[in-house]
Amino acid sequence: MAEQVRFHLEKMVPELEDLEARGVFSGPEIKEIVKRRTTLEYSIHRRISRRVDYLKYIEYEMNLERLRKKRKLRLGLDMKQPAKNDKKDQTESDEVPGQKHLGFTLSDYSINQRINQLYQKALKRFPGDVDLWIQYFSWAKGLGASNVLGRSFARAIQLHPLNPTMYILAAQYEFQDNSNITSARVLMQRGIRLNKESTVLWHEYFKLELLWIEKIKQRRRILFGIQSAEENVTDALEEKKRKLEFADENDNEDEGDTGVHLEEENSETVEAGPDLVPVDGSDDSTLSIQKSLSSTQKGVLDMAIPKAVYRNAIQTIPKDLDFRIGFLKLYQKFGMDTLGAQTEIFDSIKADFPRNPIAVGVIAERHITDLDVSDVAYPSALKRVVDEYEEAVKEHQDPEMWAKYTSFLTETLSKVTESNLQRFLFVILQKAYNAADAKKQSSAQLYLSWSELNNHNSEAKMSLLDKGLASFPRSSVLWCAKLRLVLALDSTTPELLEKTVGRALALVGKPVDELSIPTREEKADRFAVWKLYLEYLSTVPQSGETASPRRSLDLVEKRFCECLSVQELGSATIDTADLEAEIIVIYLDWSYKIGGIERVRKSAERLMSFKQRSATFFRKCLNFEEQAILGESGDNYTGGVVAVAKKRLGSAPLDSSQVAKLRKWHELICFADPARIDSWIAFLSFEMHVTKDIKRVTELVWRAKKEVADVDEFTLRYESLRNE
């Protein structure tokens, strides 16, 4: 390993000498660069190298290149070197001492060349890392390294033939950077043959054809009004630099060809896919230059190829509605020219998904897709949409269809600002809700939306919620909505509140069969009612108010105990830890407000006595302890604020009992969630800045390195903590 590192370092000598001779870096800076590169070289040449080692090396070289460019620009070294007399007897001794080395030299391309070599080594070491491939492609494209991108894309596709991203990136490079639509098509078609069920590939190929047609149309608009198009002039110096950066001594391929070249497909192993090859006359030059086009060529510009792609796509994936809607959205991005082609998609959706509410909505709402609510044509278009929805709900008696219709009307009502249109939509929406209710096609969510339409009238809203609960007595959303309304009414009495909550808890989350076990979803619905009720009970009366019976401490404590009882939590087969944690947070907040830290400690000890608690619970207890010590209040505390206060403000030292309590909660947090780095860093910060116990800090670091998920990340954060 040492010999390899030494070999690579010796190859850097000419580059470093050039940087020093040109004055870009000083002697001490060159030594620091060598030291840093030595460390990084050893890290990538270890027996078991890691991906992060290569990325750190690459990041360092990128930062070094950025610094070199800035200094070169500041020193004025970008000016070209004056031409020398072509004499055989001219030697380097003719140079004037201290003269700037202007123009293009070794150090201008050596760092980028090294970055490319590091990427190549990393990709050979980790060929299955897709993210690393994508990162390399992004860097190379940003640098304009066209002479390596083609070969790299081909290699990536050979290694990942079933990854659609590789085909998409390669086709994008061919189309956008090389302006080669033929190669881009070949890449996308091969990707589709190998990944027929990939919706992303189908959409991207469809988008590629649309982009190509748009490009041809724009080019024809320009060419037939201007005699000649501007030619892109390439800077010879930059071209030379790129070739030197990515020169491969062992590569005998033609450097002038920068496209993506794949191996010929084996007809025996690759099943022939749909005929996606475009029709004759679809090349760029023919369609761009000729002013008069044949009927076939006109068809190409009239979306013939995208239409063929869509037909093949729905034959391959026939039952996916979202897949077809994706094609429709791509058409809509290309403006009015695609309206005729969109008709085919609408017709296919209507034929294949006649009873699907989403499909019906897509077809009906096509009339207002490109219209703004302030447009003059919007009201008439909206009327056509409403008529199609009305026809659909009459033909298909389905609660989901009514829900889709009312959802559209509600969303549209929130957008429009014109008063007459608002009244029209309000009347239509009320008729729709009444019709759905009369035909027994309403759902619990539909009743909830109907009640929200009457937020201005509490009596009407309560009546609608009661009507919904008569049909869906176990609906959590309806009971929660009714409970919120009851809590908001000034006329609500404690008896009415207790009666409403009692009826809700008697029905919500209770299985129809008493012998069956409640599901996770049923428990979640039940806890939603409990949470709403307990949040109201736990509010402390403001100064001057009289605590009513519903807010008595004994009642609140009793209700919290009932909610957290074994009967409410369910059997051991149902995981309700997250639901329970929300209630516990409310309980601890209430305990702290009414009894301070002492009541929190008692409540915490009782809760811990019969069940192992989560790290979230322990962090909440730690926050309360820290608030009590600092004498402040707040709900947004995170672990470690005492340590921060000690470090920055130099507050009075803590007594032994306070230190013991804080240390206890830190220990419990790290025990409950040992893989989390933040917990260990907060504990270390406490020991370093509060107790200043170096022996315990050393022990914690040793323990943390055995528990955390990422030892390197923990080490970096610990070093940063030490240097603060």
Tab-separated table of C-alpha atoms in Angstrom, residues 17 53 178 333 339 464 714:
chain	number	residue	atom	x	y	z
A	17	GLU	CA	6.075	22.535	-9.155
A	53	ASP	CA	-13.108	7.841	1.407
A	178	ASN	CA	-24.973	15.817	-28.804
A	333	LYS	CA	-47.151	21.050	-21.150
A	339	LEU	CA	-55.060	19.287	-28.330
A	464	LEU	CA	-75.905	17.597	9.358
A	714	PHE	CA	-20.101	10.720	15.437
